[in-house]
PDB file of C-alpha atoms in Angstrom:
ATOM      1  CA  UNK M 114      19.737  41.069 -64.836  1.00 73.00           C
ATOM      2  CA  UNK M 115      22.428  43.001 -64.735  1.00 77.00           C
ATOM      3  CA  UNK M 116      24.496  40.404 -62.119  1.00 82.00           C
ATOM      4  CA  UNK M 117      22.513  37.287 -62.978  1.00 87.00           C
ATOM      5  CA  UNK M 118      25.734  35.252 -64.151  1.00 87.00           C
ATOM      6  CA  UNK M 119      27.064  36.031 -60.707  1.00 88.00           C
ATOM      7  CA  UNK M 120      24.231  34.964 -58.288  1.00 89.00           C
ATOM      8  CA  UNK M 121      23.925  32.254 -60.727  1.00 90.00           C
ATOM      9  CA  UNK M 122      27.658  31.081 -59.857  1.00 90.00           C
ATOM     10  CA  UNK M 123      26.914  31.933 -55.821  1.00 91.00           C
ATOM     11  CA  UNK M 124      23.892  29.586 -55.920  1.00 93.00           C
ATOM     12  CA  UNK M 125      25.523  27.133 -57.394  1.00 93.00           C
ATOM     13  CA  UNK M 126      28.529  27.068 -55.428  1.00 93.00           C
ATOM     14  CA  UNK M 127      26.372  27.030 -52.563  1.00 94.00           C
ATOM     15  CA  UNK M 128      24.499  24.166 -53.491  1.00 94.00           C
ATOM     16  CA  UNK M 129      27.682  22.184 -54.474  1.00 93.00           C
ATOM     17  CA  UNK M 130      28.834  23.276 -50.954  1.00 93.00           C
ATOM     18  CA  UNK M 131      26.086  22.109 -49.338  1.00 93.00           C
ATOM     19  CA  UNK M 132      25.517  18.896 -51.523  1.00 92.00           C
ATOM     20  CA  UNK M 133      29.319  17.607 -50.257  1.00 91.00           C
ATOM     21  CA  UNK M 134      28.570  18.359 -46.456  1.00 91.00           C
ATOM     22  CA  UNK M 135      24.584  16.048 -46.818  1.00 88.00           C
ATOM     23  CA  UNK M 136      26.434  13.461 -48.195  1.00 87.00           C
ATOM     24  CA  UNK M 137      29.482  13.654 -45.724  1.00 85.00           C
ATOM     25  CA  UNK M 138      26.786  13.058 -43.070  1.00 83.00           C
ATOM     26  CA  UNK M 139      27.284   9.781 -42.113  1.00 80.00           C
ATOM     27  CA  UNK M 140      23.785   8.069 -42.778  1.00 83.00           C
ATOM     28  CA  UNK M 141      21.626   6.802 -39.613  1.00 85.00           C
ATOM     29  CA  UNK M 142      18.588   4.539 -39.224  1.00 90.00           C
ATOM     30  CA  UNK M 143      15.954   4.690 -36.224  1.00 90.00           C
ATOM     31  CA  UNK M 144      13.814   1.900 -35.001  1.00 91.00           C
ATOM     32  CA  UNK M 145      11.476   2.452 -32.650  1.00 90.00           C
ATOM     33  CA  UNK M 146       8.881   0.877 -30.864  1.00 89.00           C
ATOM     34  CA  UNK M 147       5.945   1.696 -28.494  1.00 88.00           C
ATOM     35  CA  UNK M 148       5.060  -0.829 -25.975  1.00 83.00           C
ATOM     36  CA  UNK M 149       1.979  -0.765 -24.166  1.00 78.00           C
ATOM     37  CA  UNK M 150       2.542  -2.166 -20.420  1.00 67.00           C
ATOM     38  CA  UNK M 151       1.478  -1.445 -16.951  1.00 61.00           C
ATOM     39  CA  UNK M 152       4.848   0.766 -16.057  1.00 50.00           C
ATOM     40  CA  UNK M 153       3.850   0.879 -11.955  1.00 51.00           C
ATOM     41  CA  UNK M 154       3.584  -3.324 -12.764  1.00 51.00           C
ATOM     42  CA  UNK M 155       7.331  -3.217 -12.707  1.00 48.00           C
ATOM     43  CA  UNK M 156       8.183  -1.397  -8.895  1.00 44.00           C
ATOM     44  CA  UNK M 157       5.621  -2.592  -7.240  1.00 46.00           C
ATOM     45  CA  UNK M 158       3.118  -5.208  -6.523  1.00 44.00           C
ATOM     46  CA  UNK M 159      -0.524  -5.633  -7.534  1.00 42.00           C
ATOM     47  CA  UNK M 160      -1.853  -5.563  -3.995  1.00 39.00           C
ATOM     48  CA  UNK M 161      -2.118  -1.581  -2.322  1.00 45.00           C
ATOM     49  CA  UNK M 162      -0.063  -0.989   0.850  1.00 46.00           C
ATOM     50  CA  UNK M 163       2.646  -3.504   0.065  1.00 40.00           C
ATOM     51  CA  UNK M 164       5.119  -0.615  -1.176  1.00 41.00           C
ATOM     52  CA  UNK M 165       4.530   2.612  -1.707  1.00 44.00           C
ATOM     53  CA  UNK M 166       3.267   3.731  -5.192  1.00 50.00           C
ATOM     54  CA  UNK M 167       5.588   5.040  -7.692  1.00 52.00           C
ATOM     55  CA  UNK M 168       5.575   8.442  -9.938  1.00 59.00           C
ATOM     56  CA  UNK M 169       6.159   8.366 -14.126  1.00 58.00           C
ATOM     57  CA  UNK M 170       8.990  10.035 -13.820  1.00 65.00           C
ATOM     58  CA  UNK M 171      10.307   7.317 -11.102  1.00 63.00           C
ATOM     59  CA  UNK M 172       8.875   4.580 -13.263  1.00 64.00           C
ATOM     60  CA  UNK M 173      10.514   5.682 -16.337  1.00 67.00           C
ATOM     61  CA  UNK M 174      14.124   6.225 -14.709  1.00 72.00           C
ATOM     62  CA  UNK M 175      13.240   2.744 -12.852  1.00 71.00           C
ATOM     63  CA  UNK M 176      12.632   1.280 -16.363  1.00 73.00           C
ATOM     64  CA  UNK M 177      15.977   2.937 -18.016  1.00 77.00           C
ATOM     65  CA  UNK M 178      18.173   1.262 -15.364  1.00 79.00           C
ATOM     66  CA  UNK M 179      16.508  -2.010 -15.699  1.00 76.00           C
ATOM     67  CA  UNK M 180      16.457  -2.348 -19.142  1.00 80.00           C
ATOM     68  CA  UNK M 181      19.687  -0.915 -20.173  1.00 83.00           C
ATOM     69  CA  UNK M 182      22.015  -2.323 -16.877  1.00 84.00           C
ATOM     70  CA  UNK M 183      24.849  -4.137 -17.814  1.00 85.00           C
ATOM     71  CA  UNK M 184      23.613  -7.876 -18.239  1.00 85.00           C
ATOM     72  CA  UNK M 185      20.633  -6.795 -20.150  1.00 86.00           C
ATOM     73  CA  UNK M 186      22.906  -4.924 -22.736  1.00 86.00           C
ATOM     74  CA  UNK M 187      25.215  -7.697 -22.741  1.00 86.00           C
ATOM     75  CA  UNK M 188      22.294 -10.021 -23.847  1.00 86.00           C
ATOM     76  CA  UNK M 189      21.553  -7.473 -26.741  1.00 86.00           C
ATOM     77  CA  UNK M 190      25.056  -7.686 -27.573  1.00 86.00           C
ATOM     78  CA  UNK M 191      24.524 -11.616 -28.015  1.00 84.00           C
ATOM     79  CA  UNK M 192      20.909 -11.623 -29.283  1.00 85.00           C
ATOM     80  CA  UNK M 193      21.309  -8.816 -32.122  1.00 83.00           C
ATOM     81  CA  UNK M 194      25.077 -10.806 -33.097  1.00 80.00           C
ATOM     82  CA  UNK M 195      27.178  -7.156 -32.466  1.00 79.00           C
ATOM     83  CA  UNK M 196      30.830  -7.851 -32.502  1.00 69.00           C
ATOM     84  CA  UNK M 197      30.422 -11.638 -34.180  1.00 63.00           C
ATOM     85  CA  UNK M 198      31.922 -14.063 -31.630  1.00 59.00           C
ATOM     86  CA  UNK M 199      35.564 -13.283 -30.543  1.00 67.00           C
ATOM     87  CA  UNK M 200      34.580  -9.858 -28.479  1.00 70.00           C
ATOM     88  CA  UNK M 201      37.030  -9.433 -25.558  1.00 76.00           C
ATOM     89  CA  UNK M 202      36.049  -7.176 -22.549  1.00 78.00           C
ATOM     90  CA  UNK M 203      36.999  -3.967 -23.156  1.00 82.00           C
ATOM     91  CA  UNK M 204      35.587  -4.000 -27.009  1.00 82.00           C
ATOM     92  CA  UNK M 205      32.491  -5.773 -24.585  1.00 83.00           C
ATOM     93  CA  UNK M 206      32.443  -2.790 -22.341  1.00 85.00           C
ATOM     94  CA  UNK M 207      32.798  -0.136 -24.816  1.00 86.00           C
ATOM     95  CA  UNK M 208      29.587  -1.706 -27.151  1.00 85.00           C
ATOM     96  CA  UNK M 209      28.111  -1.737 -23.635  1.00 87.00           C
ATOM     97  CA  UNK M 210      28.837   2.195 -23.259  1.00 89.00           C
ATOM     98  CA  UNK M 211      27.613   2.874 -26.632  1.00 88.00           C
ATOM     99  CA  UNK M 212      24.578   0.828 -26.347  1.00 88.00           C
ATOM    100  CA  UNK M 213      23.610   2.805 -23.162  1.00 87.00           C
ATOM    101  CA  UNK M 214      23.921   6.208 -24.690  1.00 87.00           C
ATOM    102  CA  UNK M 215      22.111   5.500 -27.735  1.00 88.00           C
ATOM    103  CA  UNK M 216      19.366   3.142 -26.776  1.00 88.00           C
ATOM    104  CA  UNK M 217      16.523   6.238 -25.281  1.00 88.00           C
ATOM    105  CA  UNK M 218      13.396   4.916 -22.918  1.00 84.00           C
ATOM    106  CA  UNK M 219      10.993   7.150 -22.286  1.00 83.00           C
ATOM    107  CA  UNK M 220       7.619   6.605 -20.994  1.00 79.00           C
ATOM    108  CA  UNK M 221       4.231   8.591 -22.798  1.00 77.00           C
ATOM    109  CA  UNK M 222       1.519   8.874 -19.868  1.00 71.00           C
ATOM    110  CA  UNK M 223       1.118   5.935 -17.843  1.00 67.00           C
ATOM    111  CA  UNK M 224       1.432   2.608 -20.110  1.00 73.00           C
ATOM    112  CA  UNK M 225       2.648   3.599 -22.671  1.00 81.00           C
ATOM    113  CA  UNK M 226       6.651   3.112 -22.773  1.00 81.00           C
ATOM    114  CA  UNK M 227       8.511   4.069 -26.462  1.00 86.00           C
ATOM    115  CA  UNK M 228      12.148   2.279 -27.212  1.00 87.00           C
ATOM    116  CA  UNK M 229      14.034   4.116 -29.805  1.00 90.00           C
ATOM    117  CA  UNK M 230      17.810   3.487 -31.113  1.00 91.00           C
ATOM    118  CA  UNK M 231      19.541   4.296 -34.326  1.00 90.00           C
ATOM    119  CA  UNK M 232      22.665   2.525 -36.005  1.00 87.00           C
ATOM    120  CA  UNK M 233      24.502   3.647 -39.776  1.00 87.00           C
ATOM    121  CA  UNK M 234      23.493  -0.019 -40.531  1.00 87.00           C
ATOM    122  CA  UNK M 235      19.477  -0.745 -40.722  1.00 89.00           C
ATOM    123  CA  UNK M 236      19.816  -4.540 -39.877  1.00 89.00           C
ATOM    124  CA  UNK M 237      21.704  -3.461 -36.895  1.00 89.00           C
ATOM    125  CA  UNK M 238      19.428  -1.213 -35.657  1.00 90.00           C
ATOM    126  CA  UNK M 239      16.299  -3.726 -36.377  1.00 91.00           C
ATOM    127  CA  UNK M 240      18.158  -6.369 -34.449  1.00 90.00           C
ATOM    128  CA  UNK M 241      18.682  -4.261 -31.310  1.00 90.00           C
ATOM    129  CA  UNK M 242      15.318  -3.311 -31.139  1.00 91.00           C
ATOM    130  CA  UNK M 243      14.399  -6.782 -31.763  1.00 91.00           C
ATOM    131  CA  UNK M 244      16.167  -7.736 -28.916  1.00 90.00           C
ATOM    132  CA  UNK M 245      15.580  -5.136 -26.648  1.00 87.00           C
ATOM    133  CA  UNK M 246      11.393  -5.826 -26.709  1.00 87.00           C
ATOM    134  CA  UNK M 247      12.228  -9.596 -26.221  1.00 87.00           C
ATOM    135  CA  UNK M 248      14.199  -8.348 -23.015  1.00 84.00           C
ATOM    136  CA  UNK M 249      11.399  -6.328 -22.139  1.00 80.00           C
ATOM    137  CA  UNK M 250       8.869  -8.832 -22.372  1.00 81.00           C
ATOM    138  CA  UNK M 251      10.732 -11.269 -20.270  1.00 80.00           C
ATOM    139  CA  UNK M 252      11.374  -8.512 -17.716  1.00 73.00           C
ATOM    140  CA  UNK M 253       7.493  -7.940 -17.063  1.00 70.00           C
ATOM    141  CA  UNK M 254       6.823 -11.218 -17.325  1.00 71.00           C
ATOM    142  CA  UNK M 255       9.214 -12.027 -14.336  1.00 71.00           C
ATOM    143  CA  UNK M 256       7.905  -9.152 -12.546  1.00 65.00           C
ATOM    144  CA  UNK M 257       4.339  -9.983 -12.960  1.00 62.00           C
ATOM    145  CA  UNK M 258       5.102 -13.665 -11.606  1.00 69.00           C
ATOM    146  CA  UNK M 259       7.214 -12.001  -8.611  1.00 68.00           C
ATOM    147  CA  UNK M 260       4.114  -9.817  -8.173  1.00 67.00           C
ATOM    148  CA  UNK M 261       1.913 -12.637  -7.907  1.00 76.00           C
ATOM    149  CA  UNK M 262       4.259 -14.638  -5.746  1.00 74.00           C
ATOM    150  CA  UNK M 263       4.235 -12.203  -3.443  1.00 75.00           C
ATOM    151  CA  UNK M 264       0.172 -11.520  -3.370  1.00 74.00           C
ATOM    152  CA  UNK M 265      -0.226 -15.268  -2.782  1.00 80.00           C
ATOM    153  CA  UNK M 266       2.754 -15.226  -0.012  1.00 80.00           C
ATOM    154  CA  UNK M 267       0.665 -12.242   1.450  1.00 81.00           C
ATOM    155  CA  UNK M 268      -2.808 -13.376   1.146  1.00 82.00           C
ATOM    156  CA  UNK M 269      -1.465 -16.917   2.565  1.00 83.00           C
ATOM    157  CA  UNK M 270      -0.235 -15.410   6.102  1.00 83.00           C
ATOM    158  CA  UNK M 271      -3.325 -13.360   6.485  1.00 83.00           C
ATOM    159  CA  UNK M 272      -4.992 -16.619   6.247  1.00 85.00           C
ATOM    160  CA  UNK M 273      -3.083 -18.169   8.111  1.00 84.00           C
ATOM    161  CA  UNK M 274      -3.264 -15.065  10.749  1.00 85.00           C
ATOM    162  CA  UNK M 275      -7.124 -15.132  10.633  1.00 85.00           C
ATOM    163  CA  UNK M 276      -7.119 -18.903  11.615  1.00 85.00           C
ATOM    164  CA  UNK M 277      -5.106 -18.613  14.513  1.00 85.00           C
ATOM    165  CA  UNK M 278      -7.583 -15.885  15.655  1.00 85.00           C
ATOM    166  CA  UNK M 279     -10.290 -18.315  15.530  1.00 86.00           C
ATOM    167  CA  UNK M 280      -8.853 -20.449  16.951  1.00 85.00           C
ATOM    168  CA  UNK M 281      -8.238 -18.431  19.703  1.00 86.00           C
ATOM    169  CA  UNK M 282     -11.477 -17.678  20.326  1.00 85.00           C
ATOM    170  CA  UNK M 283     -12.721 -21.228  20.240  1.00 84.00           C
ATOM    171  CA  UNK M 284     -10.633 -22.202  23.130  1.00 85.00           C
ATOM    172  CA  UNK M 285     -11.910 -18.570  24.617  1.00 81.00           C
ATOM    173  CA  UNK M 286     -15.024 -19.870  24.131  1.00 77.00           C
ATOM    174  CA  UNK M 287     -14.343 -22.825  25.413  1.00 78.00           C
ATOM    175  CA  UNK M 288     -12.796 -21.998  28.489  1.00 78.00           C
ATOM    176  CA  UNK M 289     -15.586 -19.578  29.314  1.00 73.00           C
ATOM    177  CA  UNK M 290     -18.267 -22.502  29.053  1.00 69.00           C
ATOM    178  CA  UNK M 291     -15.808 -24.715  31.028  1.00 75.00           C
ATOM    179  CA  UNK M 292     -15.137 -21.936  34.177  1.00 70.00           C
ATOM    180  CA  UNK M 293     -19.090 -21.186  34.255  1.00 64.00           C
ATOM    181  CA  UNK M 294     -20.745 -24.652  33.142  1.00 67.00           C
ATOM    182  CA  UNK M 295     -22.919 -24.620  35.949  1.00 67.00           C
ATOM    183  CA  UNK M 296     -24.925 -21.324  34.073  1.00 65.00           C
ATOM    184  CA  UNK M 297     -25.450 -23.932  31.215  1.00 62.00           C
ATOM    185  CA  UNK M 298     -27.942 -26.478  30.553  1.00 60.00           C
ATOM    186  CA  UNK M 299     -26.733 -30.099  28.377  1.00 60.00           C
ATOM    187  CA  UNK M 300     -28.004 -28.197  24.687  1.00 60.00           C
ATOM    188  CA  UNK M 301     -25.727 -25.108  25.361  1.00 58.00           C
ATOM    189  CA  UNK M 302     -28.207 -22.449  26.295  1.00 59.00           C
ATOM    190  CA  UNK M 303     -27.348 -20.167  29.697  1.00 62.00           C
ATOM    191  CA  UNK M 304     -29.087 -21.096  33.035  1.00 65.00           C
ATOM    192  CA  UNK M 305     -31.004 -17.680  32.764  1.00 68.00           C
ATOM    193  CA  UNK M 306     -32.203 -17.592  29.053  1.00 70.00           C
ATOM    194  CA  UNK M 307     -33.648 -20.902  29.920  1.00 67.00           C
ATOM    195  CA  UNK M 308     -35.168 -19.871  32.630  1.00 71.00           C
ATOM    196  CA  UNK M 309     -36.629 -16.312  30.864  1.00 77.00           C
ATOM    197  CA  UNK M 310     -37.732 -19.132  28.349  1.00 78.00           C
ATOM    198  CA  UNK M 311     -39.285 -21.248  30.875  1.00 76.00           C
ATOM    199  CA  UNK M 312     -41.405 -18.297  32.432  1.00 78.00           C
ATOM    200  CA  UNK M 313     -42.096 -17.115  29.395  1.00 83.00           C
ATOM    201  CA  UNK M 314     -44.498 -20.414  28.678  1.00 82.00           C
ATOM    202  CA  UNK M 315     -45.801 -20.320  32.503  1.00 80.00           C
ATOM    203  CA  UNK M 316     -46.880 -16.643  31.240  1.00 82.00           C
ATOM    204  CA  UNK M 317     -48.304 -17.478  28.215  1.00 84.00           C
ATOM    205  CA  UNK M 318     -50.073 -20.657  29.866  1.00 81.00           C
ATOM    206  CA  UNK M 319     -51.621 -18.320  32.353  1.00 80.00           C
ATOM    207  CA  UNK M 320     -52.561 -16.269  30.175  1.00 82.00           C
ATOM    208  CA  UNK M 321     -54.303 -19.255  28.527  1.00 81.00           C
ATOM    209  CA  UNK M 322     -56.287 -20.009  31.491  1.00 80.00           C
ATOM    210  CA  UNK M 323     -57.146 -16.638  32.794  1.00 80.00           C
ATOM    211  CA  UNK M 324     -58.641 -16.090  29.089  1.00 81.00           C
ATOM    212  CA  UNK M 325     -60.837 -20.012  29.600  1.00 78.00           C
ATOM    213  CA  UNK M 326     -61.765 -18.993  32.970  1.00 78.00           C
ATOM    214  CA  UNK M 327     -63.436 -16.295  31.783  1.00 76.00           C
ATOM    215  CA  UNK M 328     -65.043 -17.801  28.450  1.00 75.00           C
ATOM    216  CA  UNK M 329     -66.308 -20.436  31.199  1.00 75.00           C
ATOM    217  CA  UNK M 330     -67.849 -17.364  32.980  1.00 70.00           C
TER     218      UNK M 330
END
């Protein structure tokens, strides 16, 4: 007890101390978002062999540059209302910068994909989150369409590939029958299964009679 008034007086110029710097720190609010999505949905089709299949850690830097590339940022800019309506280029380009270095994309296993970014104001930072998931929805929409234009643009040329096949084979077929139509009969069949069908009855007919010949006996 002897120095109580003392440590009293430290602690509490250490808390005053420390009070001033917490509330010199400028205040910040996070929004954040998880998105469930099919990440590989993005780089590359839904049909296997088209392209070659893609790692998370590929998928999530694929993701990053997509999402936060210049237009896309610029469309936050005008979607979230940053910089009201008179925003000249380089005030444009530096939100642009600032938006890239604070928005984070990172990708949790597979599907999952989280969107994070924090702003002093909370409506701000709402607003570019907002914006960012309705940029991100039209993104895999697109892609999923693109992806489907392109399975149908496959699938329809290996159609089309199988029918010219078979249709090379009819006229093989054809041709065949035409060079050797003397081996044919007027239904189709070959000269010599008609004939292995033809002495096939004689043989069962004399078996017939062989088997009344001796009955008769």
């Amino acid at each position: 007890w002897k120095h109580k008034w003392l440590a009293l007086a430290v602690a509490w110029g250490v808390c005053v101390l420390g009070w001033a710097v917490v509330m010199a720190v400028p205040q910040s609010f996070e929004s954040d978002a998880r998105v469930y999505v099919d990440v590989n949905g993005w780089p590359e089709p839904r049909l296997r062999g088209l392209v070659v299949g893609t790692t998370p850690e590929q998928s999530e830097s694929y993701l990053r540059q997509t999402l936060l590339s210049r237009p896309n940022l610029e469309q936050v800019i005008l979607l979230s209302n940053l910089g009201g309506v008179s925003l000249d280029d380089v005030h444009r380009q530096e939100l642009v910068d600032t938006l890239a270095r604070a928005i984070k994309v990172t990708t949790q296993g597979d599907n999952l994909v989280t969107i994070s970014y924090a702003n002093p104001n909370p409506v701000v930072a709402k607003n570019v989150l907002d914006a960012l998931l309705t940029i991100f929805a039209e993104k895999a929409a697109n892609s999923s369409r693109a992806e489907m234009d392109k399975a149908q643009n496959f699938l329809s040329t290996q159609i089309a590939d199988y029918e010219a096949r078979l249709r090379k084979a009819e006229q093989d077929r054809a041709n065949f029958r035409k060079k050797y139509a003397s081996y044919f009969n007027d239904s189709g069949v070959a000269q010599p299964d008609l004939l292995r069908q033809q002495l096939a009855q004689v043989e069962q007919q004399y078996q017939a009679a062989l088997a009344a010949r001796g009955a008769l006996a």
